[in-house]
Coordinates of C-alpha atoms in Angstrom, one line a residue:
M34 CA -9.2 -3.7 7.2
S35 CA -11.5 -1.1 8.8
C36 CA -11.8 2.6 8.3
I37 CA -8.7 4.6 7.5
T38 CA -8.2 7.5 10.0
L39 CA -6.2 10.6 9.6
L40 CA -4.1 10.6 12.8
N41 CA -4.3 13.6 15.1
P42 CA -4.0 13.7 18.9
L43 CA -6.9 16.2 19.0
K44 CA -9.3 15.0 16.3
S45 CA -9.6 12.2 13.8
I46 CA -10.9 12.6 10.3
I47 CA -12.8 9.5 9.1
L48 CA -12.7 8.8 5.4
R49 CA -15.9 7.4 4.0
M50 CA -15.2 4.9 1.4
E51 CA -17.8 4.4 -1.3
Q52 CA -17.2 0.8 -2.6
F53 CA -17.5 -0.1 -6.2
E54 CA -16.8 -3.6 -7.6
V55 CA -14.7 -3.5 -10.7
I56 CA -15.3 -6.1 -13.5
T57 CA -12.6 -6.4 -16.1
R58 CA -12.9 -8.1 -19.4
G59 CA -10.9 -10.3 -21.8
D60 CA -12.9 -9.3 -24.9
R61 CA -16.1 -7.6 -25.9
S62 CA -18.4 -10.6 -25.3
M63 CA -20.8 -10.3 -22.4
P64 CA -19.8 -13.6 -20.6
E65 CA -16.2 -12.5 -20.5
L66 CA -17.1 -9.3 -18.5
L67 CA -17.4 -11.4 -15.4
R68 CA -14.2 -13.4 -15.8
S69 CA -11.5 -11.4 -13.9
P70 CA -12.8 -9.3 -11.0
T71 CA -10.5 -6.8 -9.4
Q72 CA -11.0 -3.7 -7.3
F73 CA -11.2 0.0 -7.4
R74 CA -12.5 2.4 -4.7
F75 CA -13.4 6.0 -4.8
S76 CA -13.7 8.1 -1.7
I77 CA -14.6 11.5 -0.3
I78 CA -12.3 13.0 2.4
G79 CA -13.9 14.4 5.5
E80 CA -17.3 12.6 5.8
N81 CA -18.3 11.1 9.1
Q82 CA -18.9 7.4 8.4
C83 CA -17.1 4.6 6.9
S84 CA -18.6 1.8 4.9
L85 CA -15.5 0.2 3.4
A86 CA -15.5 -3.6 3.1
S87 CA -12.2 -5.2 4.2
Y88 CA -9.4 -5.4 1.6
N89 CA -5.7 -6.1 1.6
R90 CA -4.1 -2.7 1.8
R91 CA -0.8 -4.1 0.7
D92 CA -2.1 -4.4 -2.8
Y93 CA -3.5 -0.9 -3.3
Y94 CA -2.0 2.3 -4.5
K95 CA -3.6 5.6 -3.5
I96 CA -4.0 9.0 -5.2
S97 CA -5.4 11.8 -3.0
L98 CA -6.5 15.2 -4.2
V99 CA -6.5 17.6 -1.2
L100 CA -8.5 20.7 -2.1
K101 CA -8.8 22.4 1.3
G102 CA -7.1 22.4 4.7
R103 CA -3.5 21.9 5.7
S104 CA -2.1 18.5 6.7
R105 CA 1.1 16.6 7.2
L106 CA 2.1 13.3 5.6
L107 CA 4.5 11.0 7.5
Y108 CA 5.8 8.9 4.6
A109 CA 8.6 6.4 5.0
H110 CA 11.3 8.2 7.0
R111 CA 10.2 11.7 5.8
G112 CA 7.6 14.1 6.8
I113 CA 6.0 16.5 4.4
D114 CA 3.8 19.5 5.1
I115 CA 0.9 19.7 2.6
P116 CA -0.8 23.0 2.0
A117 CA -3.9 22.5 -0.2
P118 CA -4.4 22.2 -3.0
A119 CA -2.1 19.2 -3.6
L120 CA -2.0 15.8 -5.3
V121 CA -0.5 12.9 -3.2
F122 CA 0.6 9.5 -4.3
T123 CA 1.2 6.6 -1.8
N124 CA 2.7 3.2 -2.3
P125 CA 1.1 0.2 -0.4
L126 CA 4.4 -1.1 0.8
I127 CA 5.6 2.2 2.4
P128 CA 4.0 2.9 5.8
Y129 CA 2.4 6.3 6.0
S130 CA 0.0 8.3 8.2
W131 CA -1.7 11.7 7.9
E132 CA -2.0 14.4 10.6
S133 CA -4.6 17.1 10.0
G134 CA -4.1 20.7 10.9
D135 CA -6.5 23.2 12.4
E136 CA -8.7 23.1 9.2
S137 CA -10.1 19.7 8.3
P138 CA -8.9 18.6 4.8
A139 CA -11.4 18.2 2.0
G140 CA -11.1 16.5 -1.4
F141 CA -11.1 13.1 -2.9
F142 CA -9.0 10.0 -3.1
C143 CA -9.1 6.6 -4.9
I144 CA -7.3 3.4 -4.3
F145 CA -6.6 0.7 -7.0
S146 CA -4.3 -2.2 -7.6
D147 CA -1.5 -2.5 -10.1
T148 CA -3.5 -5.1 -11.9
F149 CA -6.4 -2.7 -12.4
L150 CA -4.2 -0.4 -14.6
H151 CA -2.4 -3.3 -16.3
T152 CA -5.8 -4.6 -17.4
G153 CA -6.0 -1.4 -19.5
G154 CA -2.8 -2.3 -21.4
R155 CA -0.2 -0.5 -19.2
T156 CA 3.1 -2.5 -18.9
E157 CA 5.2 -0.5 -16.5
N158 CA 5.4 -1.4 -12.8
L159 CA 3.8 1.3 -10.6
Q160 CA 6.5 0.8 -8.0
E161 CA 9.1 2.0 -10.6
S162 CA 7.0 5.0 -11.5
P163 CA 8.5 8.3 -10.5
L164 CA 5.3 8.9 -8.5
F165 CA 5.3 5.8 -6.5
K166 CA 8.8 4.4 -6.4
V167 CA 10.9 4.3 -3.2
G168 CA 12.8 7.6 -2.8
G169 CA 10.4 9.3 -5.2
E170 CA 8.5 12.6 -4.5
P171 CA 4.9 11.8 -3.6
I172 CA 3.5 15.4 -3.1
Y173 CA 2.7 17.7 -6.0
L174 CA 1.5 21.2 -5.1
L175 CA -1.1 22.6 -7.5
S176 CA -2.0 25.9 -9.0
P177 CA -5.7 26.9 -8.9
N178 CA -6.1 25.9 -12.5
Q179 CA -4.5 22.5 -12.0
A180 CA -6.6 21.9 -9.0
D181 CA -9.8 22.7 -10.9
Y182 CA -8.8 20.5 -13.8
L183 CA -7.9 17.5 -11.5
K184 CA -11.1 18.0 -9.5
S185 CA -13.1 17.6 -12.7
I186 CA -11.3 14.3 -13.4
F187 CA -12.1 13.0 -9.9
E188 CA -15.7 14.0 -10.3
R189 CA -15.9 12.3 -13.6
M190 CA -14.5 9.1 -12.1
K191 CA -17.2 9.2 -9.4
L192 CA -19.8 9.8 -12.1
E193 CA -18.6 6.8 -14.1
A194 CA -18.4 4.6 -11.1
D195 CA -21.9 5.4 -10.1
G196 CA -23.2 4.8 -13.6
D197 CA -24.1 1.5 -15.4
Y198 CA -22.2 1.7 -18.6
V199 CA -20.8 -1.7 -19.3
F200 CA -17.2 -0.6 -20.0
K201 CA -17.1 2.2 -17.4
Y202 CA -13.9 0.9 -15.8
D203 CA -12.1 1.3 -19.1
I204 CA -13.0 5.0 -18.9
I205 CA -11.9 5.2 -15.2
R206 CA -8.5 3.6 -16.2
N207 CA -8.1 6.3 -18.8
Q208 CA -8.9 9.0 -16.2
L209 CA -6.4 7.5 -13.8
S210 CA -3.7 7.5 -16.5
I211 CA -4.5 11.2 -17.2
I212 CA -4.0 12.0 -13.5
I213 CA -0.7 10.1 -13.4
H214 CA 0.7 11.8 -16.6
E215 CA -0.4 15.3 -15.4
A216 CA 1.6 14.7 -12.2
I217 CA 4.7 13.4 -14.1
K218 CA 4.7 16.8 -15.9
M219 CA 4.7 18.7 -12.6
Q220 CA 7.7 19.5 -10.4
P221 CA 7.4 17.8 -7.0
A222 CA 7.2 19.7 -3.7
L223 CA 10.3 19.6 -1.5
A224 CA 9.0 21.0 1.8
Y225 CA 10.3 18.2 3.9
F226 CA 10.9 18.3 7.7
T227 CA 12.8 15.9 10.0
P228 CA 10.8 14.2 12.7
A229 CA 11.9 15.2 16.2
N230 CA 13.2 11.7 17.0
A231 CA 14.5 10.2 13.8
S232 CA 15.5 6.8 15.3
E233 CA 12.0 6.3 16.8
R234 CA 10.4 7.2 13.6
I235 CA 12.5 4.9 11.5
A236 CA 12.1 2.0 13.9
Q237 CA 8.4 2.4 14.0
L238 CA 8.3 2.5 10.2
F239 CA 10.3 -0.7 10.0
L240 CA 8.0 -2.4 12.5
N241 CA 4.9 -1.2 10.6
L242 CA 6.3 -2.4 7.3
L243 CA 7.3 -5.7 8.8
E244 CA 3.7 -6.3 10.1
K245 CA 2.2 -5.3 6.7
Q246 CA 3.8 -8.4 5.2
F247 CA 1.5 -10.7 7.3
P248 CA -0.6 -12.7 7.5
V249 CA 0.6 -14.7 4.5
D250 CA -2.5 -15.7 2.6
S251 CA -1.3 -17.7 -0.4
P252 CA 1.2 -20.5 -0.9
D253 CA 1.8 -19.2 -4.5
K254 CA 3.0 -15.7 -3.6
M255 CA 6.4 -15.2 -2.1
L256 CA 7.0 -12.7 0.8
P257 CA 8.4 -9.6 -1.0
L258 CA 10.6 -8.4 1.9
K259 CA 12.9 -11.0 3.5
R260 CA 16.1 -9.4 4.7
A261 CA 17.1 -6.2 6.6
G262 CA 18.4 -4.8 3.3
D263 CA 15.0 -5.2 1.6
Y264 CA 13.4 -3.2 4.4
A265 CA 16.1 -0.5 4.2
A266 CA 15.6 -0.2 0.5
Q267 CA 11.9 0.1 0.9
L268 CA 12.3 2.9 3.4
S269 CA 15.0 4.7 1.5
V270 CA 17.6 4.5 4.3
H271 CA 21.0 2.8 4.5
V272 CA 20.8 -0.7 6.0
N273 CA 23.3 0.4 8.7
H274 CA 21.1 3.4 9.6
L275 CA 18.1 1.1 9.9
N276 CA 19.9 -1.4 12.0
A277 CA 21.2 1.3 14.4
A278 CA 17.8 2.9 14.8
V279 CA 16.0 -0.4 15.4
Q280 CA 18.6 -1.6 17.9
E281 CA 18.6 1.8 19.7
V282 CA 14.8 1.9 20.1
T283 CA 13.8 -1.8 20.6
G284 CA 17.0 -3.4 21.9
K285 CA 16.8 -6.0 19.2
S286 CA 18.4 -6.1 15.8
T287 CA 16.4 -5.8 12.6
T288 CA 17.2 -9.4 11.7
M289 CA 16.0 -10.6 15.0
H290 CA 12.7 -8.9 14.5
I291 CA 12.3 -10.4 11.1
N292 CA 13.2 -13.9 12.2
E293 CA 10.8 -13.8 15.2
R294 CA 8.0 -12.7 12.9
L295 CA 8.8 -15.3 10.3
L296 CA 8.9 -18.0 13.0
A297 CA 5.6 -16.9 14.4
E298 CA 4.0 -16.9 10.9
A299 CA 5.5 -20.3 10.1
K300 CA 4.0 -21.8 13.3
S301 CA 0.7 -20.3 12.4
L302 CA 0.7 -21.8 8.9
L303 CA 1.8 -25.2 10.1
T304 CA -1.0 -25.1 12.7
H305 CA -3.9 -23.6 10.7
T306 CA -3.3 -24.6 7.1
E307 CA -2.8 -27.9 5.2
W308 CA 0.0 -26.4 3.1
S309 CA 3.0 -28.5 2.6
V310 CA 6.3 -27.6 4.2
G311 CA 7.6 -26.7 0.7
E312 CA 4.6 -24.4 0.1
I313 CA 5.1 -22.7 3.5
A314 CA 8.8 -22.3 2.8
F315 CA 8.2 -20.6 -0.5
S316 CA 5.5 -18.3 0.8
L317 CA 7.8 -17.1 3.5
G318 CA 10.6 -16.3 1.1
F319 CA 12.8 -19.4 1.3
E320 CA 14.1 -20.6 -2.0
Y321 CA 14.5 -24.1 -0.8
A322 CA 12.5 -26.1 1.7
S323 CA 15.8 -27.2 3.3
Y324 CA 16.7 -23.6 4.1
F325 CA 13.3 -23.2 5.8
N326 CA 13.8 -26.5 7.7
N327 CA 17.2 -25.3 9.0
F328 CA 15.8 -21.9 9.9
F329 CA 12.8 -23.4 11.8
K330 CA 14.9 -25.9 13.7
K331 CA 17.5 -23.3 14.6
H332 CA 14.9 -21.0 16.2
S333 CA 12.4 -23.5 17.6
G334 CA 14.5 -26.6 18.3
V335 CA 12.4 -28.9 16.1
T336 CA 11.7 -29.4 12.4
P337 CA 8.5 -28.1 10.8
L338 CA 7.1 -31.6 10.4
T339 CA 7.9 -32.5 14.0
F340 CA 6.2 -29.3 15.2
R341 CA 3.1 -30.1 13.1
K342 CA 2.9 -33.7 14.3
S343 CA 3.0 -32.5 17.9
L344 CA -0.2 -30.4 17.5

């Protein structure tokens, strides 16, 4: 992925990402320090260049501390006006975008994987956290004292990430946990607005979320969202509402969009990988290879093996 841009028809704010490789450990012996690499990124909002190496955005949670400026977060089917200072939590499987106001926002943000925190001994799933779960409240408005305190924690994270202490990422995990627990103690902001065209907004969110599932890059990991109901749950709307919006805006049903995208990905995997049909079936969310065979033949006219042999 390239630079992340705050969307605005008049101006764009480029977020400069300062990349830090994270090394986790199994025990205190030096060789084990290099055994299980994962990722953590710390960034400053409002700088003019981007130096972020590509990463899979689907795997990363994000916490933003907005200290100045006014902006708007379009998150799932809701829109939220954000007067600074505020703390913002975003889930990688929920499409979102930012729109800046007249004053450019300033502050910090960090992105990290669920695995990064689990390495530190956490056992709960971040998607079930009240901060990140679907239908949760991602915006927390801050008092001046809260903003100063959280700013100091973000600054400490940057200081540790820039340093060379062997176990610095243990410290960063602890600092992330402090931010999460401070937010849980706060009351969420409820300044929601309804986008002008709700159907268009929901349809676009669905299409964005559908595209986020691809490309499939591992035969060992099953596609997380497979049916219209899965997408509706992720977007916190009733499945009938989602279906009606997508049909109204695109002229196709939600299921038709999903099937077309699955078929396109299946053809790509059959063409460009050496994965078995069973592995492709699993990665695309089919419990049994026979289900995948039936799906592929129904929508393409041939079986997966026949398609592969014809290449």
